[in-house]
Structures are given as structure tokens and as C-alpha cells.
Coordinates of C-alpha atoms in Angstrom, one line a residue:
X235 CA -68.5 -13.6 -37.2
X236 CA -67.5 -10.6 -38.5
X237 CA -70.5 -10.0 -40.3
X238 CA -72.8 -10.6 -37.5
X239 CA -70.2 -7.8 -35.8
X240 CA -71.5 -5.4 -38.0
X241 CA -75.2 -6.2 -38.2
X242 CA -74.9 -6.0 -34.3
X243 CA -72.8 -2.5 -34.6
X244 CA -75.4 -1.1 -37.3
X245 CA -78.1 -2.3 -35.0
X246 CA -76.8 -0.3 -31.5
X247 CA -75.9 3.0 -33.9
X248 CA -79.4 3.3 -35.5
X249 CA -81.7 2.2 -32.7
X250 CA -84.5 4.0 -33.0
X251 CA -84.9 2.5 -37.3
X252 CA -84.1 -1.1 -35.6
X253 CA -87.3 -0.3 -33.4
X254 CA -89.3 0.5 -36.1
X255 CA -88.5 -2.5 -37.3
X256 CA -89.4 -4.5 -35.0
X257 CA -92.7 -2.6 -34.5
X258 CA -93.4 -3.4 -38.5
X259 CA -92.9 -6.8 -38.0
X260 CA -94.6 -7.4 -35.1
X261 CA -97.6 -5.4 -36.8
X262 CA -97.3 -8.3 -39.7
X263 CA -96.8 -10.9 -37.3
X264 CA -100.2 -10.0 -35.5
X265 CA -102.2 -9.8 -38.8
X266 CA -100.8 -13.5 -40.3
X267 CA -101.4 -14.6 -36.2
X268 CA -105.2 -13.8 -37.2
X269 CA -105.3 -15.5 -40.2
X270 CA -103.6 -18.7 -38.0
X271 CA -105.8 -18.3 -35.8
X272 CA -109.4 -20.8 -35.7
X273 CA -112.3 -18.7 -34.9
X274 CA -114.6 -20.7 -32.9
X275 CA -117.7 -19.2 -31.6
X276 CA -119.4 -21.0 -28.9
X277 CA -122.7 -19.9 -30.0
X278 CA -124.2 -19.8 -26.7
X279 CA -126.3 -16.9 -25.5
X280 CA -124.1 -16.5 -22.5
X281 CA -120.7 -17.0 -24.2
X282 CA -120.9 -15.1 -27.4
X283 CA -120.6 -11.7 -26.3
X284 CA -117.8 -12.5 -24.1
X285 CA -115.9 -14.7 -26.7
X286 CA -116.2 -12.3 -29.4
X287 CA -114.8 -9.1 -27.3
X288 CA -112.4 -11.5 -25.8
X289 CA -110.5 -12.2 -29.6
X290 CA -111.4 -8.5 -30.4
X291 CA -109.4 -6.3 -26.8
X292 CA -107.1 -9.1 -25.5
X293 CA -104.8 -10.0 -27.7
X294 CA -104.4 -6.6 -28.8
X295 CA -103.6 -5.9 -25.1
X296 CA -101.0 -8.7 -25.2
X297 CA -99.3 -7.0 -28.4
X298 CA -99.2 -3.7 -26.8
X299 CA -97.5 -5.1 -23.4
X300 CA -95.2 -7.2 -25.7
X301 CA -94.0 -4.0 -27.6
X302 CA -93.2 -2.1 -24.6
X303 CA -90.9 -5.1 -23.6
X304 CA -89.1 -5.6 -26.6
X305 CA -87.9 -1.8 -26.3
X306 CA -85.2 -1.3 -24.5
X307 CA -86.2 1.9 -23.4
X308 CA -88.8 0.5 -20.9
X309 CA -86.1 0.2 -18.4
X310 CA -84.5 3.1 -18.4
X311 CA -87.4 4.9 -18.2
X312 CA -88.5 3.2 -15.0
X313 CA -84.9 3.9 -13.7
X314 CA -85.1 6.9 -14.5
X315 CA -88.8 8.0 -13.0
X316 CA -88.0 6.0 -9.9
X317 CA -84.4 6.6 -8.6
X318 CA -83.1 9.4 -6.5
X319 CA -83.8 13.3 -7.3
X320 CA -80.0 13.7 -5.7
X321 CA -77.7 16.4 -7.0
X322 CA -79.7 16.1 -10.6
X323 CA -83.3 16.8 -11.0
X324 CA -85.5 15.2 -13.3
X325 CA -87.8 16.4 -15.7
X326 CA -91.4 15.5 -16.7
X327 CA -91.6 16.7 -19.9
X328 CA -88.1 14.2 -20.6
X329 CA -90.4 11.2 -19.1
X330 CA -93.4 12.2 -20.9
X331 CA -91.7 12.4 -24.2
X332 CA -89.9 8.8 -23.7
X333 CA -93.4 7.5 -22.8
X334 CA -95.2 8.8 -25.4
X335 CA -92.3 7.6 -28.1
X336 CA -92.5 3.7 -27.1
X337 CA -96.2 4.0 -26.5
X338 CA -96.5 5.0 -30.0
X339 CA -94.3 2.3 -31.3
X340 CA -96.0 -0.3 -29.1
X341 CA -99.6 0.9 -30.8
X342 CA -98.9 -0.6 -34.0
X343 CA -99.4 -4.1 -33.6
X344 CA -102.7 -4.2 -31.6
X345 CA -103.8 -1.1 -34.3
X346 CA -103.0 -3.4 -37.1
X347 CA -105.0 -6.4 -35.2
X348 CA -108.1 -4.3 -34.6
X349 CA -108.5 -3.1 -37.9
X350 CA -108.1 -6.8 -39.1
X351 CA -110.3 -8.8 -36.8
X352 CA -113.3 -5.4 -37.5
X353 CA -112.2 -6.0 -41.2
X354 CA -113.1 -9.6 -41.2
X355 CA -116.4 -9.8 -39.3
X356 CA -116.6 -12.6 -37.8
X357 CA -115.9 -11.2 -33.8
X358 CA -118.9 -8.8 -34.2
X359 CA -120.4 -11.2 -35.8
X360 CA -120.0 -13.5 -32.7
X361 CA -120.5 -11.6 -30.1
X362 CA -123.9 -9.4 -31.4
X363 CA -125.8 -11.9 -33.2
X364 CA -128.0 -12.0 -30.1
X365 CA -128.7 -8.1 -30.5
X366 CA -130.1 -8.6 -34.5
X367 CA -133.1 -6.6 -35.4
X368 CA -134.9 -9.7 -36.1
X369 CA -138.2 -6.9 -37.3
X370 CA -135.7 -5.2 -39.7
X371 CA -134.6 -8.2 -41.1
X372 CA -136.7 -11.5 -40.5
X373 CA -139.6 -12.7 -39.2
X374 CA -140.5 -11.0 -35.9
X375 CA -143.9 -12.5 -35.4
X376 CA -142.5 -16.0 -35.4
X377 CA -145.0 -17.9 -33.8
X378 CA -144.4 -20.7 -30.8
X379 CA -140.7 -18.8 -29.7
X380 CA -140.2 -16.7 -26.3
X381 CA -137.3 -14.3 -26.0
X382 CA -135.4 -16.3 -24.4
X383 CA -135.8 -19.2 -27.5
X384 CA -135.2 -16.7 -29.8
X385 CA -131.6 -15.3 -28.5
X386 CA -130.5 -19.4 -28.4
X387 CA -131.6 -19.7 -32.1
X388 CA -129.8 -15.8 -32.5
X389 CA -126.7 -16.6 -31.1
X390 CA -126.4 -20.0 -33.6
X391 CA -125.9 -17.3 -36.6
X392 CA -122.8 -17.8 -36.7
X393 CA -122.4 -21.8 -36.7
X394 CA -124.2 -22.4 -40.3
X395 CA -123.8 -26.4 -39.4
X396 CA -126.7 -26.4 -36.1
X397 CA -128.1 -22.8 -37.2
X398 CA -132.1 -23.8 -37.2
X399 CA -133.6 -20.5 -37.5
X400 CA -134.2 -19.8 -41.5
X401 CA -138.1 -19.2 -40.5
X402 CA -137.0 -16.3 -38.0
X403 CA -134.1 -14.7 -40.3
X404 CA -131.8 -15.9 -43.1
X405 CA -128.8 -16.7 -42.0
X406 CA -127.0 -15.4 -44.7
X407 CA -128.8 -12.0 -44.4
X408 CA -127.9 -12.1 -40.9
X409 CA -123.8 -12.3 -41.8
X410 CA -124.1 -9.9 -43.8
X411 CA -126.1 -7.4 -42.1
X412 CA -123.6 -8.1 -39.1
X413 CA -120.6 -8.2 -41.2
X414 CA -121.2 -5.0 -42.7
X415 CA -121.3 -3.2 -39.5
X416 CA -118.2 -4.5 -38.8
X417 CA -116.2 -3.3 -41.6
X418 CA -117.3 0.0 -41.2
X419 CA -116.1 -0.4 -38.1
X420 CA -113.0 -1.6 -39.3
X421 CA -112.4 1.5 -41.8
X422 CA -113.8 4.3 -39.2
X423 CA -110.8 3.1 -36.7
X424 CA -108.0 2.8 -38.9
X425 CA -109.3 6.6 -40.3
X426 CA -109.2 7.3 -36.7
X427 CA -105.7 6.0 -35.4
X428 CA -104.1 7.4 -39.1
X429 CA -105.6 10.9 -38.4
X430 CA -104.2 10.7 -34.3
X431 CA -101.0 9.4 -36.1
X432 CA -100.6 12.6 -38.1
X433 CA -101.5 15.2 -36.0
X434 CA -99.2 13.2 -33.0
X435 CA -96.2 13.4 -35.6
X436 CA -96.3 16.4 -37.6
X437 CA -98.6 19.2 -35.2
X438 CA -97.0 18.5 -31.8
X439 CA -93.7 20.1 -32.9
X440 CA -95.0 22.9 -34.5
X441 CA -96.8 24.2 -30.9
X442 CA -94.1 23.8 -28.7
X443 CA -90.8 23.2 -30.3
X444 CA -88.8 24.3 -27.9
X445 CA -89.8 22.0 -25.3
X446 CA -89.9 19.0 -28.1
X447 CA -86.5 19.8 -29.0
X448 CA -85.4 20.1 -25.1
X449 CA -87.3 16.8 -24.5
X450 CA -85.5 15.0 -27.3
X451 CA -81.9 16.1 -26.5
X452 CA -82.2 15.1 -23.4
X453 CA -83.7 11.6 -23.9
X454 CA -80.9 10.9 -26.4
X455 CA -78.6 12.2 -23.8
X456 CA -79.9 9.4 -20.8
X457 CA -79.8 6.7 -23.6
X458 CA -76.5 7.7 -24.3
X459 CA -75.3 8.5 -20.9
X460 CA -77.2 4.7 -19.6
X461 CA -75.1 3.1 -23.0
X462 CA -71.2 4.9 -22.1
X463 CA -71.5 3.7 -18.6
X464 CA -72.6 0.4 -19.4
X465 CA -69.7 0.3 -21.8
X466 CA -67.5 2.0 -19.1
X467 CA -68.1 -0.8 -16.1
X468 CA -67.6 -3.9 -19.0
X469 CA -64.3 -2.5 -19.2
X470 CA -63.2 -1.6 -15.7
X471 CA -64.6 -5.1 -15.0
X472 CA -62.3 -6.8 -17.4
X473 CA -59.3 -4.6 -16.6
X474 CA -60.4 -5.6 -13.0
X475 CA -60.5 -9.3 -13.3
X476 CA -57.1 -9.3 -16.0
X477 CA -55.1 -7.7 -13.0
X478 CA -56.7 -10.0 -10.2
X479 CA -56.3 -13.0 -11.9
X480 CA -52.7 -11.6 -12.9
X481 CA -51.4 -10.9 -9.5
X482 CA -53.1 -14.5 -8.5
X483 CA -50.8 -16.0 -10.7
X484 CA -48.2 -14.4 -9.6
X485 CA -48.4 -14.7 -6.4
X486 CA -48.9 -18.8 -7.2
X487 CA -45.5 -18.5 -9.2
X488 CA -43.9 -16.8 -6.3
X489 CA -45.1 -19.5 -3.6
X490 CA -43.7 -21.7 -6.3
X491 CA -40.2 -20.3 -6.3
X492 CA -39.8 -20.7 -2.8
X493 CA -40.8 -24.0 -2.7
X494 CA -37.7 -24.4 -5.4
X495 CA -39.9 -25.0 -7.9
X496 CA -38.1 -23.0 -10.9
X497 CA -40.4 -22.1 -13.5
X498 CA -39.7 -19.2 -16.9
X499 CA -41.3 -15.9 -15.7
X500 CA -43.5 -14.1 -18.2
X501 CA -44.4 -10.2 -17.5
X502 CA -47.4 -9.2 -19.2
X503 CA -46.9 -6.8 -21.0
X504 CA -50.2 -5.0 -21.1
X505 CA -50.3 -5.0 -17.0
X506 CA -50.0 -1.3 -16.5
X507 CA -52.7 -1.0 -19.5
X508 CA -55.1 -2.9 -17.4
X509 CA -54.7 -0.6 -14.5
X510 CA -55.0 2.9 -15.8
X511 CA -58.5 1.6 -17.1
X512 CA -59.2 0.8 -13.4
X513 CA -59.6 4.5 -12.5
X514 CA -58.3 3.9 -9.2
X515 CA -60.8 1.9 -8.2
X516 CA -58.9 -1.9 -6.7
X517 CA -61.4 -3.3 -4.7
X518 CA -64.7 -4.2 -4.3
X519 CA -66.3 -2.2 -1.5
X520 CA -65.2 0.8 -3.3
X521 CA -66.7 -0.2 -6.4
X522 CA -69.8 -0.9 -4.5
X523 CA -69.9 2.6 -3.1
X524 CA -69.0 4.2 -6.6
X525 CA -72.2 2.3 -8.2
X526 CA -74.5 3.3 -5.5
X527 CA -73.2 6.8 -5.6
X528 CA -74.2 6.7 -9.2
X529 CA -77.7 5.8 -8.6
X530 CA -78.3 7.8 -5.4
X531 CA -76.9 10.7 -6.6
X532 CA -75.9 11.3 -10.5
X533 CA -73.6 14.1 -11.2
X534 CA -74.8 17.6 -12.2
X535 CA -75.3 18.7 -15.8
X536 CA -73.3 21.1 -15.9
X537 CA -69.7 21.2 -16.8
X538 CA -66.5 23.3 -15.6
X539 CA -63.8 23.6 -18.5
X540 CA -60.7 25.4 -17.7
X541 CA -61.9 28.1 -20.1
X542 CA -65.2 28.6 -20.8
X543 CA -66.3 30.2 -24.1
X544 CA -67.8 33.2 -24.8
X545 CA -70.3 35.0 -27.2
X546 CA -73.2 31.5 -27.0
X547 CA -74.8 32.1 -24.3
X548 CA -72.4 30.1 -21.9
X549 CA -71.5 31.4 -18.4
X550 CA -68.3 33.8 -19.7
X551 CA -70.8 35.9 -22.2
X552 CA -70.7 39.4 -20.7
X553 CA -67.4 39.2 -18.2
X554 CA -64.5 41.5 -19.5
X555 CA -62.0 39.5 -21.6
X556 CA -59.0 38.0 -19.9
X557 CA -55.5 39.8 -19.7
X558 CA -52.3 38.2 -20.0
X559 CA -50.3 37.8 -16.7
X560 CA -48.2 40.2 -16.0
X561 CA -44.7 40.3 -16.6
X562 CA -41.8 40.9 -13.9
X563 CA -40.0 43.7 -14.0
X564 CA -36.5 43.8 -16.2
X565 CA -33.4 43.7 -14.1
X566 CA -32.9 47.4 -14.6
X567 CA -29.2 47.6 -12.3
X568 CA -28.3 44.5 -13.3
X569 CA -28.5 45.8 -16.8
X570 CA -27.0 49.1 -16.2
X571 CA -24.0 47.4 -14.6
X572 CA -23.5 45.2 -17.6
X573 CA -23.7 47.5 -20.1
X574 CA -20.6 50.2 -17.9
X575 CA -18.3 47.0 -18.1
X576 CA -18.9 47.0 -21.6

């Protein structure tokens, strides 16, 4: 157990590698989900289009929804866009930078699908065999057909087993004509989502880094803040339900004692432990109003220490240093007098 303690510690302490993580594998997961994964095109005029884009978009679009909920993030940026302004504002730039970091993690997966399914051919192949250039390729002067006979024997391309059209155009000229497309498909959209990566991860800092260092401290600052009072009601709960069920007791061993029912009394000893940690907060309706406090109206940013420093740029810089109280007077007769008798 203590083992799994620390994997869970390491875990919470370096979040944002344990998310990457995830991301990587869910990017493998989607590509050996491909390779699982029976292709079957219906080979149907009417189907083949919609069949082929379908394998192609949606599952990416299932991969991309499934990343944003396996961050943990994804909550408390909704808390955060949609509670209270209160006596704390919020900031945009803070939201748009939380956005943009679990979009970006999300994209992997349905990137890495994409590039496989265009690598491997077979959804274009599917869904715009009806579109060949039968005059490029075959035999466009095939005699007996009408359009619409031709785009039934097209769309049968991919199914070698029923395809009947090797008069009109070879089917294996066909998957490869088709196929090729596809991978240069494949290879132009990985060079485009590597070239966005870059100049997402290394030029955006270099414009306004300022506002991308402002951004980031202050979405480490809500994770943090969300994280210490999470941590800080777990513990006022326990402390809260150690001295409830406590004084219970008690009071049960009290009822007991008058009913001359002698029993050994036991004082905890970690009683007044248990309610410092309560904060002064006994009872339920006031824990109720502290909570929704909390959400309506967060407290400021902005700190009052009994002495502020000086010299950074904090709210003392410029104010004349402080003096020393001054001293009361020495007892200057009472001195006097002394020293005569002496």
C-alpha cells in the first residue's frame, strides 16, 4: 500500500507530466483501436461517402471529447468561467490559456487517428470510389452502362469479392490511384498539425511573454488554490465528524451513568486536536454559509501582512522608512532625589 501511496503522491505533484501521459497513451490506444478495427464498406452508391467520412471525423471527435474528460482541469475551468464575478474578478486571458492547454493535450489522439486512417487508405478509398476519373484511368466509353450503372459498379472498388467492373477500370489501378491520394493526404496533415504544434509551443511566448507568464501563474494558482481547499474541507470534515461522533458517545455514556450503568471512562486524547482544525465552524448551517460564501464571492488577491516589504514593487516602495516608537521620558526628579540621598 505504500507503494501505491507514492505512485498516487508522484502522480498529484507532477500533474501536468501524468497528463501527458495519458495523452501519449490514448494517442497509441487510438492507432492499435484502428488496427482492431474491421473496415467494412458497404459499397453502395448511397452509403460510401457517408461511411467512409463517418470512420474518418467521428471517432476522432470521440477522442477529442474523451481527452477533455479525462483532464481534471475541465471542471475547474467551467467553475471558474461560470461562477460569480464577487469581490474577485476574472480574467480571460487565465481562461484562454487553460483552454488552449487541455485543447492541445486533447488533440493528440484524434491527430494521431487522422494521420492513421489517411495513411492506410482504405476510408478515401471508400468513400470516393464513386468520384474515380474513369477517362484518366479506365475505359470511359464502356458501352451498354448509364451513369447511374456506372457509380453502382464504382462504388464496388473497394469489395474485390462482388467487384464486376475490370472492363470499365482495373480494380487494382483504382486502389491504388485512390490510395495514393490518401497518403498524401495522410503526410500533408501530420506536416500541418507538427508545424501548428511548433509555432503554438515555441512562438507564442516569444510575442507576449508577459501576459503568458501572467496567464500561467495564475492557472497554477486556481489549481492550487481548487487542490488546498479541497484538502482543507477533507479535514474540517473529519475533525468535524471525530468530535460529533465523540460527544455522541459521550453523551450515550453519560445517559448510561445515570441509569447506574458503571462503565471505565476513556478521554480522547486528541479531542482538542480535532477542534482547532474546526476553525470555529460547529455546525452545519454555518458551514453551509461558509461554502457558499466561497463560491459567491472568493476573497481578494491581495494580501495585508503586518509589514509589508519594500524596494519590489510592493505597496511600501516609496513611503519613508518606519521610526522606532518613542521612548518616555526618564524620571528626571525622581532621579535627582535619589542621587541627594546618596
Amino acid at each position: 500500500m505504500d507503494k501505491f501511496r507514492m505512485i498516487f503522491q508522484f502522480l498529484q505533484s507532477n500533474q501536468e507530466s501524468f497528463m501527458n501521459g495519458i495523452c501519449g497513451i490514448m494517442a497509441l490506444a487510438s492507432a492499435q483501436l484502428y488496427s482492431a478495427f474491421d473496415f467494412n464498406c458497404p459499397c453502395l452508391p448511397r452509403y460510401n461517402l457517408a461511411y467512409g467520412l463517418g470512420v474518418l471525423l467521428v471517432p476522432p471527435l470521440i477522442l477529442f471529447l474523451l481527452g477533455f474528460v479525462l483532464n481534471n482541469n475541465v471542471s475547474m475551468l467551467a467553475e471558474e468561467w461560470r461562477r460569480p464575478r464577487g469581490r474577485r474578478g476574472k480574467d480571460a486571458a487565465v481562461l484562454r490559456y487553460m483552454f488552449c492547454s487541455m485543447a492541445q493535450r486533447a488533440m493528440i489522439a484524434p491527430a494521431v487517428w487522422v494521420s492513421v486512417t489517411l495513411l492506410d487508405g482504405k476510408c478515401i478509398t471508400c468513400a470516393f470510389c464513386t468520384a474515380l476519373p474513369v477517362g484518366a484511368l479506365g475505359n470511359a466509353s464502356h458501352p451498354g452502362l448509364s451513369q447511374g450503372e456506372v457509380k453502382r459498379v464504382l462504388a464496388r472498388i473497394p469489395c474485390k469479392e462482388i467487384y464486376d467492373g475490370q472492363e470499365l477500370v482495373a480494380n487494382e489501378v483504382a486502389v491504388r490511384y485512390l490510395r495514393c491520394i490518401s497518403q498524401a493526404l495522410g503526410w500533408c496533415f501530420m506536416l500541418l498539425m507538427t508545424t501548428l504544434a511548433f509555432l503554438v509551443r515555441s512562438l507564442r511566448p516569444c510575442f507576449t511573454q508577459a501576459a503568458f507568464l501572467k496567464s500561467r501563474y495564475w492557472s497554477h494558482y486556481i489549481d492550487i488554490e481548487r487542490k488546498l481547499f479541497d484538502e482543507t474541507c477533507t479535514e474540517h470534515a473529519r475533525s468535524f465528524a471525530k468530535v460529533c461522533i465523540q460527544q455522541f458517545f459521550q453523551g450515550m455514556s453519560t445517559d448510561m451513568e445515570t441509569a447506574h450503568c458503571h462503565l471505565p471512562k476513556k478521554k480522547p486524547t486528541d479531542d482538542g486536536e480535532a477542534s482547532e482544525k474546526l476553525l470555529g465552524i460547529t455546525d452545519q448551517g454555518t458551514m453551509n454559509t461558509a461554502l457558499k460564501s466561497w463560491h459567491r464571492c472568493k476573497p481578494p488577491l491581495h494580501l495585508h501582512p503586518d509589514a509589508p516589504p519594500r524596494g519590489n514593487g510592493w505597496a511600501g516602495e516609496g513611503q519613508p522608512p518606519l521610526r522606532p516608537p518613542p521612548q518616555p521620558p526618564a524620571p528626571r526628579k525622581e532621579m535627582a532625589a535619589y542621587y541627594s540621598r546618596v
